[in-house]
Coordinates of C-alpha atoms in Angstrom, one line a residue:
M785 CA 0.0 0.0 0.0
D786 CA 1.3 3.5 -0.9
Q787 CA 4.2 1.9 -2.8
A788 CA 5.3 1.5 -6.4
L789 CA 7.9 -0.8 -7.9
L790 CA 10.8 0.7 -9.8
L791 CA 13.3 -1.3 -11.9
V792 CA 16.5 0.6 -12.7
R793 CA 18.3 -0.5 -15.9
N794 CA 21.9 0.7 -16.1
E795 CA 23.3 0.5 -19.7
L796 CA 26.4 2.5 -18.8
P797 CA 29.8 0.9 -18.5
G798 CA 31.9 1.7 -15.5
P799 CA 31.8 1.3 -11.8
G800 CA 28.0 1.4 -11.3
L801 CA 25.5 4.0 -10.1
R802 CA 24.0 5.1 -6.8
L803 CA 20.3 5.8 -6.6
A804 CA 19.0 8.1 -3.9
A805 CA 15.6 9.7 -3.3
R806 CA 14.0 12.7 -1.5
S807 CA 10.3 13.2 -0.7
G808 CA 8.6 16.3 -1.9
A809 CA 7.1 16.6 1.6
C810 CA 10.5 16.6 3.2
H811 CA 11.8 20.2 3.5
Q812 CA 15.5 20.7 3.1
C813 CA 16.1 17.0 3.5
L814 CA 19.1 14.9 2.6
Y815 CA 18.8 12.4 -0.2
Q816 CA 18.4 8.9 1.1
F817 CA 20.3 6.1 -0.5
L818 CA 18.1 3.4 -2.1
A819 CA 20.2 1.1 -4.1
F820 CA 23.4 0.4 -6.0
I821 CA 23.0 -0.4 -9.7
P822 CA 25.8 -2.4 -11.1
P823 CA 27.3 -1.5 -14.5
S824 CA 26.3 -3.2 -17.7
N825 CA 28.2 -6.2 -19.0
G826 CA 29.6 -4.9 -22.2
S827 CA 30.6 -8.3 -23.7
E828 CA 27.1 -9.7 -23.2
R829 CA 25.3 -6.4 -23.6
K830 CA 23.4 -7.1 -20.5
P831 CA 22.4 -4.0 -18.4
G832 CA 22.9 -3.9 -14.7
T833 CA 19.6 -3.8 -12.8
A834 CA 18.3 -3.1 -9.4
T835 CA 14.7 -3.1 -8.0
V836 CA 13.4 -0.7 -5.3
M837 CA 10.1 0.1 -3.7
L838 CA 9.1 3.8 -3.8
D839 CA 6.7 5.8 -1.7
T840 CA 3.6 7.1 -3.6
Q841 CA 2.1 9.4 -1.0
H842 CA 4.1 12.4 -2.2
P843 CA 6.2 13.4 -5.2
L844 CA 9.7 12.1 -5.2
T845 CA 13.0 13.4 -6.6
L846 CA 15.3 10.6 -7.8
L847 CA 19.0 11.3 -8.0
L848 CA 21.4 9.1 -10.0
S849 CA 25.1 9.6 -9.4
G850 CA 28.3 7.7 -10.1
S851 CA 29.5 5.4 -7.4
V852 CA 32.9 6.9 -7.3
A853 CA 33.2 10.7 -7.8
D854 CA 31.3 11.3 -11.1
G855 CA 28.8 13.6 -9.4
E856 CA 25.2 13.9 -10.4
L857 CA 24.3 12.2 -13.7
C858 CA 20.6 12.9 -13.8
K859 CA 17.6 13.9 -11.6
V860 CA 14.0 12.8 -12.1
Q861 CA 11.0 14.3 -10.4
Y862 CA 7.8 12.3 -10.5
H863 CA 4.8 11.4 -8.4
F864 CA 4.6 7.6 -8.6
G865 CA 1.2 5.9 -8.4
E866 CA 0.2 3.2 -6.0
F867 CA 0.9 -0.4 -7.2
G868 CA 2.5 1.0 -10.3
N869 CA 5.3 -0.8 -12.1
Y870 CA 8.0 1.5 -13.6
S871 CA 11.4 1.2 -15.2
L872 CA 14.2 3.8 -15.2
V873 CA 16.5 3.3 -18.2
V874 CA 19.9 4.9 -17.9
K875 CA 21.9 5.0 -21.1
T876 CA 24.4 7.1 -23.1
L877 CA 22.9 9.3 -25.8
N878 CA 26.1 10.3 -27.5
T879 CA 29.3 8.4 -27.0
S880 CA 31.5 11.4 -28.0
S881 CA 29.9 13.9 -25.6
K882 CA 29.1 11.2 -23.0
S883 CA 25.7 12.7 -22.4
V884 CA 23.4 10.5 -20.3
S885 CA 19.7 10.1 -20.5
C886 CA 17.3 8.8 -17.8
D887 CA 14.0 7.7 -19.3
L888 CA 11.1 6.7 -17.0
V889 CA 8.8 4.0 -18.5
I890 CA 5.5 2.9 -17.1
N891 CA 5.4 -0.9 -17.4
E892 CA 2.1 -1.3 -15.5
G893 CA -0.2 1.6 -14.7
P894 CA -1.0 2.4 -11.1
I895 CA -4.5 2.0 -9.6
N896 CA -6.7 4.9 -8.5
S897 CA -6.4 4.6 -4.7
Y898 CA -9.0 7.4 -4.2
L899 CA -11.9 5.6 -5.8
P900 CA -12.9 4.0 -2.4
I901 CA -13.3 7.6 -1.0
L902 CA -15.7 8.4 -4.0
F903 CA -17.6 5.2 -3.5
A904 CA -18.0 5.9 0.3
F905 CA -19.1 9.4 -0.4
L906 CA -21.8 8.2 -2.8
V907 CA -23.0 5.6 -0.3
Y908 CA -23.4 8.2 2.5
M909 CA -25.0 10.6 0.1
G910 CA -27.5 7.8 -0.9
I911 CA -28.3 7.2 2.8
L912 CA -28.7 11.0 3.3
A913 CA -31.1 11.2 0.3
I914 CA -33.2 8.3 1.7
L915 CA -33.4 10.0 5.1
I916 CA -34.4 13.4 3.5
V917 CA -37.1 11.7 1.4
G918 CA -38.4 9.9 4.4
R919 CA -38.5 13.1 6.4
L920 CA -40.5 14.7 3.6
F921 CA -43.0 11.8 3.6
M922 CA -43.4 12.1 7.3
K923 CA -44.8 15.6 6.8
I924 CA -47.8 14.0 5.0
D925 CA -50.5 13.4 7.7
P926 CA -51.7 10.0 6.4
V927 CA -48.2 8.7 6.2
R928 CA -47.2 10.1 9.6
N929 CA -50.3 8.6 11.2
W930 CA -49.7 5.2 9.6
V931 CA -46.1 5.1 10.8
Y932 CA -47.0 6.3 14.2
K933 CA -49.7 3.6 14.5
K934 CA -47.3 0.9 13.5
L935 CA -44.7 2.1 16.0
N936 CA -47.1 2.5 18.9
P937 CA -50.6 1.2 18.1
R938 CA -51.8 1.2 21.8
E939 CA -50.9 4.9 22.1
T940 CA -52.6 5.7 18.9
D941 CA -55.9 4.1 20.0
R942 CA -55.7 6.0 23.3
L943 CA -55.3 9.3 21.4
L944 CA -58.3 8.5 19.1
N945 CA -60.4 7.6 22.1
S946 CA -59.5 10.8 23.9
E947 CA -60.6 12.8 20.9
R948 CA -64.0 11.1 21.2
G949 CA -64.4 12.1 24.8
S950 CA -62.7 9.2 26.5
P951 CA -60.5 9.7 29.5
N952 CA -57.6 12.0 28.8
A953 CA -53.9 11.2 29.1
A954 CA -53.9 11.9 32.8
D955 CA -56.7 9.4 33.4
S956 CA -55.6 6.7 31.0
V957 CA -54.8 3.2 32.2
S958 CA -51.1 3.4 31.4
G959 CA -50.7 7.0 32.7
D960 CA -47.8 7.5 30.4
P961 CA -47.6 10.7 28.6
A962 CA -47.6 10.5 24.8
P963 CA -44.1 10.5 23.3
Q964 CA -43.4 13.6 21.4
L965 CA -41.9 11.9 18.3
W966 CA -42.8 14.7 16.0
S967 CA -42.7 17.6 18.4
S968 CA -42.2 21.0 16.9
A969 CA -41.6 22.7 20.2
P970 CA -39.1 25.6 20.2
R971 CA -35.5 24.5 21.0
Q972 CA -33.9 26.3 23.8
R973 CA -30.4 24.8 23.6
L974 CA -28.1 26.1 20.9
R975 CA -27.8 23.0 18.7
S976 CA -25.1 24.6 16.6
L977 CA -22.5 24.3 19.4
D978 CA -23.3 20.6 19.9
T979 CA -23.2 20.0 16.2
F980 CA -19.9 21.7 15.9
R981 CA -18.5 19.6 18.7
G982 CA -19.9 16.4 17.3
L983 CA -18.5 17.2 13.8
S984 CA -15.0 17.7 15.3
L985 CA -15.3 14.6 17.4
I986 CA -16.5 12.3 14.6
I987 CA -13.6 13.4 12.3
M988 CA -11.3 12.9 15.3
V989 CA -12.6 9.3 15.8
F990 CA -12.3 8.5 12.0
V991 CA -8.7 9.9 12.0
N992 CA -7.7 8.0 15.1
Y993 CA -9.1 4.8 13.7
G994 CA -6.8 5.2 10.7
G995 CA -8.6 7.3 8.2
G996 CA -8.4 4.6 5.5
K997 CA -4.6 4.9 5.7
Y998 CA -4.7 7.9 3.5
W999 CA -1.9 10.4 4.2
F1000 CA -4.2 13.4 4.3
F1001 CA -6.2 11.8 7.1
K1002 CA -3.0 11.5 9.1
H1003 CA -1.2 14.3 10.9
E1004 CA 1.3 16.4 8.9
S1005 CA 4.9 15.2 9.5
W1006 CA 5.9 18.7 10.5
N1007 CA 4.8 22.1 9.0
G1008 CA 1.5 22.4 7.2
L1009 CA -2.1 21.2 7.7
T1010 CA -4.1 18.1 6.9
V1011 CA -7.7 17.2 7.8
A1012 CA -6.4 15.4 10.9
D1013 CA -4.7 18.6 12.2
L1014 CA -8.0 20.6 12.3
V1015 CA -10.1 18.5 14.7
F1016 CA -8.3 18.8 18.0
P1017 CA -8.1 22.7 17.9
W1018 CA -11.7 22.8 16.9
F1019 CA -12.6 20.7 19.9
V1020 CA -10.6 23.0 22.1
F1021 CA -12.3 26.0 20.5
I1022 CA -15.9 24.7 21.1
M1023 CA -14.9 23.8 24.7
G1024 CA -14.0 27.4 25.2
A1025 CA -17.3 28.6 23.8
S1026 CA -19.1 26.1 26.1
I1027 CA -17.2 27.5 29.2
S1028 CA -18.7 30.9 28.6
L1029 CA -22.2 29.7 28.4
S1030 CA -22.1 27.1 31.2
L1031 CA -20.4 29.5 33.7
S1032 CA -22.9 32.2 32.9
S1033 CA -25.8 29.8 33.4
M1034 CA -24.4 28.5 36.8
L1035 CA -23.8 32.0 38.1
R1036 CA -27.3 33.2 37.0
R1037 CA -28.8 30.3 38.9
G1038 CA -27.2 31.6 42.1
S1039 CA -24.2 29.3 42.4
S1040 CA -21.4 30.9 44.4
K1041 CA -18.0 31.4 42.7
R1042 CA -16.5 29.2 45.3
K1043 CA -18.8 26.4 44.4
V1044 CA -18.3 26.9 40.7
L1045 CA -14.5 26.9 41.2
G1046 CA -14.8 23.5 43.0
K1047 CA -16.6 22.1 40.0
I1048 CA -14.0 23.4 37.7
L1049 CA -11.2 21.8 39.8
W1050 CA -13.0 18.5 40.0
R1051 CA -13.7 18.3 36.3
S1052 CA -10.2 19.2 35.4
F1053 CA -8.8 16.5 37.7
L1054 CA -11.1 13.9 36.2
L1055 CA -10.2 14.8 32.6
I1056 CA -6.5 14.6 33.4
L1057 CA -6.9 11.3 35.3
L1058 CA -9.0 9.8 32.5
G1059 CA -6.4 11.0 30.0
I1060 CA -3.5 9.3 31.8
I1061 CA -5.5 6.0 32.0
V1062 CA -6.6 6.1 28.3
V1063 CA -3.2 6.9 26.8
N1064 CA -1.5 4.1 28.8
P1065 CA -3.6 1.0 28.0
N1066 CA -2.5 -2.2 29.6
Y1067 CA -5.6 -4.4 29.2
C1068 CA -3.7 -7.5 28.1
L1069 CA -0.1 -6.5 28.9
G1070 CA 0.1 -7.1 32.6
P1071 CA 0.8 -4.4 35.2
L1072 CA 1.5 -0.9 34.0
S1073 CA 5.2 0.1 34.3
W1074 CA 5.7 3.5 35.8
D1075 CA 9.1 3.7 34.0
N1076 CA 7.5 4.4 30.6
L1077 CA 4.2 6.0 31.6
R1078 CA 3.2 8.7 29.1
I1079 CA 2.2 11.8 31.0
P1080 CA 0.9 14.2 28.3
G1081 CA -2.1 13.5 26.2
V1082 CA -5.2 14.9 24.6
L1083 CA -7.5 14.7 27.6
Q1084 CA -4.7 15.9 29.9
R1085 CA -4.3 19.0 27.8
L1086 CA -8.0 19.5 27.6
G1087 CA -8.3 19.2 31.4
F1088 CA -5.5 21.7 32.1
T1089 CA -6.7 24.1 29.4
Y1090 CA -10.2 23.9 30.8
L1091 CA -8.9 24.7 34.3
V1092 CA -7.0 27.8 33.2
V1093 CA -9.7 29.3 30.9
A1094 CA -12.6 28.5 33.2
A1095 CA -10.8 29.9 36.2
L1096 CA -9.8 33.0 34.2
E1097 CA -13.4 33.6 33.1
L1098 CA -14.8 33.0 36.7
L1099 CA -12.2 35.3 38.2
F1100 CA -12.8 38.3 35.9
T1101 CA -16.5 37.9 35.1
R1102 CA -18.4 41.1 35.8
A1103 CA -22.0 41.6 36.8
G1104 CA -24.1 43.4 34.2
A1105 CA -21.7 42.8 31.3
E1106 CA -23.9 40.3 29.5
S1107 CA -27.1 42.2 30.1
G1108 CA -25.6 45.3 28.6
T1109 CA -26.1 47.4 31.7
L1110 CA -22.3 47.8 32.2
E1111 CA -21.1 51.0 30.5
T1112 CA -18.1 50.7 28.2
P1113 CA -16.2 53.4 26.3
C1114 CA -16.9 51.6 23.0
P1115 CA -20.3 49.8 22.8
A1116 CA -19.1 47.9 19.7
L1117 CA -16.5 46.2 21.9
R1118 CA -18.6 45.5 24.9
D1119 CA -17.9 41.8 24.7
I1120 CA -14.1 42.5 24.8
L1121 CA -13.3 45.7 26.8
P1122 CA -14.9 44.6 30.2
Y1123 CA -12.6 41.6 30.1
W1124 CA -9.3 43.5 29.5
P1125 CA -7.5 41.7 32.4
Q1126 CA -8.2 38.4 30.6
W1127 CA -6.6 39.7 27.4
I1128 CA -3.5 40.9 29.3
F1129 CA -3.1 37.5 30.9
I1130 CA -3.4 35.8 27.5
L1131 CA -1.0 38.2 25.9
M1132 CA 1.5 37.5 28.7
L1133 CA 1.2 33.8 28.0
E1134 CA 1.9 34.4 24.3
V1135 CA 5.0 36.5 25.2
L1136 CA 6.1 33.7 27.5
W1137 CA 5.7 31.2 24.6
L1138 CA 7.6 33.4 22.2
C1139 CA 10.4 34.0 24.7
L1140 CA 10.8 30.3 25.5
T1141 CA 10.5 29.2 21.9
F1142 CA 13.0 31.7 20.4
L1143 CA 15.3 32.6 23.3
L1144 CA 15.7 29.5 25.4
P1145 CA 19.2 27.9 24.9
V1146 CA 18.9 24.3 23.8
P1147 CA 22.1 22.2 24.0
G1148 CA 23.4 21.3 20.6
C1149 CA 20.7 23.2 18.7
P1150 CA 20.5 26.8 17.3
R1151 CA 18.4 29.2 19.4
G1152 CA 14.8 29.5 18.1
Y1153 CA 14.9 26.3 16.1
L1154 CA 11.5 25.2 14.9
G1155 CA 12.4 22.3 12.7
P1156 CA 11.9 18.5 12.9
G1157 CA 15.5 17.5 13.2
G1158 CA 16.3 14.1 11.7
I1159 CA 17.2 14.4 8.1
G1160 CA 15.6 17.8 7.8
D1161 CA 17.7 20.9 7.5
F1162 CA 20.2 18.8 5.6
G1163 CA 20.8 16.7 8.7
N1164 CA 22.6 19.4 10.7
Y1165 CA 20.3 19.2 13.7
A1166 CA 19.3 15.6 13.9
N1167 CA 18.6 15.6 17.6
C1168 CA 16.8 18.9 17.8
T1169 CA 13.3 17.8 17.1
G1170 CA 10.9 20.5 18.2
G1171 CA 13.6 22.9 19.5
A1172 CA 12.7 24.4 22.9
A1173 CA 9.3 22.5 23.1
G1174 CA 11.0 19.1 22.8
Y1175 CA 13.8 20.1 25.1
I1176 CA 11.4 21.3 27.9
D1177 CA 9.5 18.0 27.8
R1178 CA 12.6 15.9 27.9
L1179 CA 14.0 18.0 30.7
L1180 CA 11.0 18.1 32.9
L1181 CA 9.2 14.9 32.1
G1182 CA 12.0 12.6 30.9
D1183 CA 12.4 10.8 27.5
K1184 CA 10.4 7.8 28.5
H1185 CA 7.3 9.7 29.7
I1186 CA 6.5 11.4 26.4
Y1187 CA 5.3 10.2 23.1
Q1188 CA 7.8 7.8 21.4
H1189 CA 6.5 7.8 17.8
P1190 CA 5.9 11.4 16.6
S1191 CA 4.6 12.0 13.1
S1192 CA 8.0 13.5 12.2
N1193 CA 9.7 10.1 12.2
V1194 CA 7.9 8.9 9.1
I1195 CA 9.3 11.4 6.6
Y1196 CA 12.1 13.1 8.6
Q1197 CA 13.3 9.9 10.1
T1198 CA 13.7 11.4 13.6
T1199 CA 14.9 9.3 16.5
M1200 CA 14.2 11.7 19.4
P1201 CA 10.9 11.2 21.3
Y1202 CA 8.6 14.2 21.0
D1203 CA 5.1 14.8 22.4
P1204 CA 2.6 16.9 20.3
E1205 CA 0.7 17.4 23.6
G1206 CA 3.7 18.6 25.5
I1207 CA 4.1 21.4 28.0
L1208 CA 5.0 24.4 25.9
G1209 CA 2.2 23.8 23.3
T1210 CA -0.3 23.9 26.1
I1211 CA 0.1 27.7 26.3
N1212 CA -1.3 28.1 22.7
T1213 CA -4.0 25.6 23.5
I1214 CA -5.1 27.9 26.2
F1215 CA -5.1 30.7 23.6
M1216 CA -7.3 28.6 21.3
A1217 CA -9.8 27.9 24.0
F1218 CA -9.8 31.6 24.9
L1219 CA -10.8 32.5 21.3
G1220 CA -13.6 30.0 21.7
L1221 CA -14.5 31.7 24.9
Q1222 CA -14.9 34.9 22.9
A1223 CA -17.3 33.1 20.5
G1224 CA -19.4 32.1 23.5
K1225 CA -19.4 35.6 24.8
I1226 CA -20.6 36.9 21.4
I1227 CA -23.6 34.5 21.6
L1228 CA -24.3 35.6 25.2
F1229 CA -24.0 39.4 24.6
Y1230 CA -26.0 39.4 21.4
K1231 CA -28.6 36.8 22.3
D1232 CA -31.2 36.4 19.5
Q1233 CA -29.5 39.1 17.4
H1234 CA -28.5 36.7 14.7
K1235 CA -27.1 39.3 12.3
R1236 CA -24.8 40.8 14.9
I1237 CA -23.6 37.4 16.1
M1238 CA -22.8 36.3 12.5
S1239 CA -21.1 39.6 11.6
R1240 CA -18.8 39.3 14.7
F1241 CA -18.0 35.7 13.8
F1242 CA -17.1 36.9 10.3
I1243 CA -14.9 39.8 11.7
W1244 CA -13.0 37.3 13.9
T1245 CA -12.5 35.1 10.8
I1246 CA -11.0 38.0 8.9
V1247 CA -8.8 39.1 11.8
M1248 CA -7.4 35.6 12.4
G1249 CA -6.9 35.1 8.7
I1250 CA -4.9 38.3 8.4
I1251 CA -2.7 37.4 11.4
S1252 CA -2.1 33.9 9.9
A1253 CA -1.1 35.4 6.6
I1254 CA 1.4 37.7 8.2
L1255 CA 2.9 35.1 10.4
T1256 CA 3.3 32.5 7.7
K1257 CA 3.9 34.8 4.7
C1258 CA 1.2 32.6 3.0
S1259 CA 3.9 29.9 2.8
K1260 CA 4.1 26.4 4.2
E1261 CA 7.8 26.6 5.1
E1262 CA 9.1 30.2 4.7
G1263 CA 7.0 32.1 7.2
F1264 CA 8.1 33.8 10.4
I1265 CA 6.2 31.1 12.4
P1266 CA 5.0 28.2 10.2
I1267 CA 1.7 26.4 10.8
N1268 CA 2.7 23.4 12.9
K1269 CA 0.4 21.1 14.9
N1270 CA 3.3 19.4 16.7
L1271 CA 4.5 22.7 18.1
W1272 CA 1.0 24.2 18.4
S1273 CA 2.5 27.4 16.9
V1274 CA 0.7 30.7 17.1
S1275 CA 0.1 30.6 13.4
Y1276 CA -1.5 27.1 13.8
V1277 CA -3.9 28.5 16.4
T1278 CA -4.8 31.6 14.4
T1279 CA -5.3 29.5 11.2
T1280 CA -7.5 26.8 12.8
S1281 CA -9.5 29.4 14.8
C1282 CA -10.1 31.3 11.5
F1283 CA -11.6 28.1 10.1
A1284 CA -13.4 27.5 13.4
F1285 CA -15.1 30.9 13.3
V1286 CA -16.3 30.5 9.7
L1287 CA -17.5 26.9 10.3
L1288 CA -19.4 28.0 13.5
L1289 CA -20.9 30.8 11.5
L1290 CA -22.2 28.4 8.8
I1291 CA -23.5 25.9 11.3
Y1292 CA -25.1 28.6 13.5
Y1293 CA -26.9 30.0 10.4
L1294 CA -28.1 26.6 9.1
V1295 CA -29.1 25.1 12.5
D1296 CA -30.1 27.9 14.9
V1297 CA -31.1 30.8 12.6
K1298 CA -32.8 29.3 9.6
R1299 CA -33.3 25.8 11.1
L1300 CA -32.7 24.2 7.7
W1301 CA -30.7 21.5 9.4
S1302 CA -31.2 19.8 12.7
G1303 CA -27.5 19.2 13.1
A1304 CA -28.0 15.4 12.7
P1305 CA -26.1 13.2 12.9
F1306 CA -23.2 15.2 14.4
F1307 CA -25.5 16.6 17.1
Y1308 CA -25.8 13.3 18.9
P1309 CA -22.1 12.6 19.5
G1310 CA -21.7 16.3 20.4
M1311 CA -24.1 15.7 23.3
N1312 CA -22.0 12.8 24.6
S1313 CA -18.5 13.8 23.6
I1314 CA -16.6 12.5 26.6
L1315 CA -18.2 9.1 26.4
V1316 CA -17.6 8.8 22.6
Y1317 CA -14.0 9.9 22.9
I1318 CA -13.1 7.6 25.7
G1319 CA -15.2 4.7 24.3
H1320 CA -13.5 4.9 20.9
E1321 CA -10.1 4.8 22.5
V1322 CA -10.8 1.9 24.9
F1323 CA -12.7 -0.3 22.4
E1324 CA -10.5 0.5 19.4
N1325 CA -9.2 -3.0 18.9
Y1326 CA -12.4 -4.8 19.7
F1327 CA -15.1 -6.2 17.4
P1328 CA -17.2 -4.7 15.8
F1329 CA -14.9 -1.7 15.6
K1330 CA -12.1 -3.8 14.2
W1331 CA -11.8 -7.2 12.6
K1332 CA -9.2 -9.2 10.6
M1333 CA -9.1 -7.9 7.1
Q1334 CA -8.6 -10.1 4.0
D1335 CA -6.2 -7.6 2.5
T1336 CA -4.3 -5.3 4.8
Q1337 CA -2.7 -3.6 1.9
S1338 CA -6.0 -2.2 0.6
H1339 CA -7.2 1.3 1.2
A1340 CA -10.7 0.2 0.5
E1341 CA -10.7 -2.4 3.3
H1342 CA -9.2 0.0 5.8
L1343 CA -11.6 2.8 4.8
T1344 CA -14.6 0.4 5.1
Q1345 CA -13.4 -0.7 8.6
N1346 CA -12.7 2.9 9.8
L1347 CA -16.0 4.3 8.5
T1348 CA -18.0 1.4 9.9
A1349 CA -16.4 1.9 13.4
T1350 CA -17.0 5.7 13.2
T1351 CA -20.6 5.2 12.1
L1352 CA -21.2 2.8 14.9
W1353 CA -20.2 5.5 17.4
V1354 CA -22.7 7.9 15.8
V1355 CA -25.4 5.2 16.1
I1356 CA -24.5 4.6 19.7
S1357 CA -24.6 8.3 20.6
Y1358 CA -28.0 8.5 18.9
L1359 CA -29.4 5.6 20.9
L1360 CA -28.0 7.2 24.1
Y1361 CA -29.6 10.5 23.2
R1362 CA -33.0 8.8 22.7
K1363 CA -32.6 7.1 26.1
K1364 CA -31.6 10.4 27.6
I1365 CA -28.3 9.0 28.8
F1366 CA -25.5 11.6 28.9
W1367 CA -22.1 11.2 30.5
K1368 CA -21.1 14.5 31.9
I1369 CA -18.0 15.3 33.9

């Protein structure tokens, strides 16, 4: 899977050739030796050959050079296709000038590895179409009554009898209220927030299960963004928005700040504890060894971020700010100015992140290094993965207590442990949650003023987008601070928050303003996010979420398995919603 076969035919006499390759996704990387191609046998006119396997996920640059000191003979840039069979023929064009040609020949065409994605998309669109048609039919009274009677004939007869003057629902034999299957009662809870959370969670589950083994459903090796890199910051963002709404609700109900702080501390403790348990599974491996216990993790970072942002909001919340009775110099900024101490605190955290990242001396590494190490940067800083961020984790937590297989070791061939949920990156996770907190404040301050809410979401989208463009110079590698999920760089936060604001704007418009969409199916896992996240981690290797595949080298089989597992969690969350079972921490 994700490989092609290349046969190199060397028709040149001499000492032989060296074949090396470099991935197009590997920035400033050294060429990696692949094979030695022996020279041709002049007397028998038999070319020297060598066979190598090549990666097909990204474009490759092949470099052919003499095995002694002839230097570069030719360079070939090509994006090989999965399961393709290729030949690279090296021969002399002109014996007098000794010019060499390298011709790439396709012996057997590659397969289209993206067809399973198209097929899966069509299947899900077909299911969606069936559900939409079914919903339209349910708006027809005879059809709705027939279905309702089939689902609950006893209740239907009771309703018919009550219309004829029989005892009402309160006097009926069963005494059970009629289920409101088709209720059109106004919705009080903002479904857009749960829908946003559920969308982020479902993509996260799909990605964690493997994403069909496609590279764009995996985390980027270092700088840049893939689909997988969007979901965690989005989840942090919507957690921040929920903090604003939940704390406001608790304080309005008369809870004291001391009591609310106790709930914040308890919830943070539970999230961190669950995180440590989930990322260190030992179900069938015997007693857990404390020598290699991983300390950082997703839930741990969520717990600590929640503690800081919720405590910050609780500490500086001001009476009358949400109702509009608090006077501010600029009414257009009344959701920002009353909370200026919070902004100063966040700015101080960002200054701290910048100082540690760019000024902290790291042994054996240049100051301010943001690279992956390994073979990146021409191999000059092989043990400097993550710069200051990696150094702080290794210094404070120890090599064995952080993540041992970072995404950078695939392309950049790094050997140092590095944790993408490490200590330094948590500062910018707090910043991300704080931006979500602002989204929640906008919803509170401009309640039911849909145009003002959406316009402010749009303004935040533009502001974050401009900051990202400045920090990155609109470049993947050449910016002041590149977008990097492993480092949780400032530009990563501003870029993903830009996307988060525009996505929340769209969902808010469709779900809560126009009510063109109920938020299904993402709404249901959004209502049970902790249960779905922990459940998908714990039961990842159990049937029916995983089974033995016939062909482990097939994207189609991996995609089928991963989509089935993800869909099952959506179904489970829907059933829990219908049973009114919600796991809250």
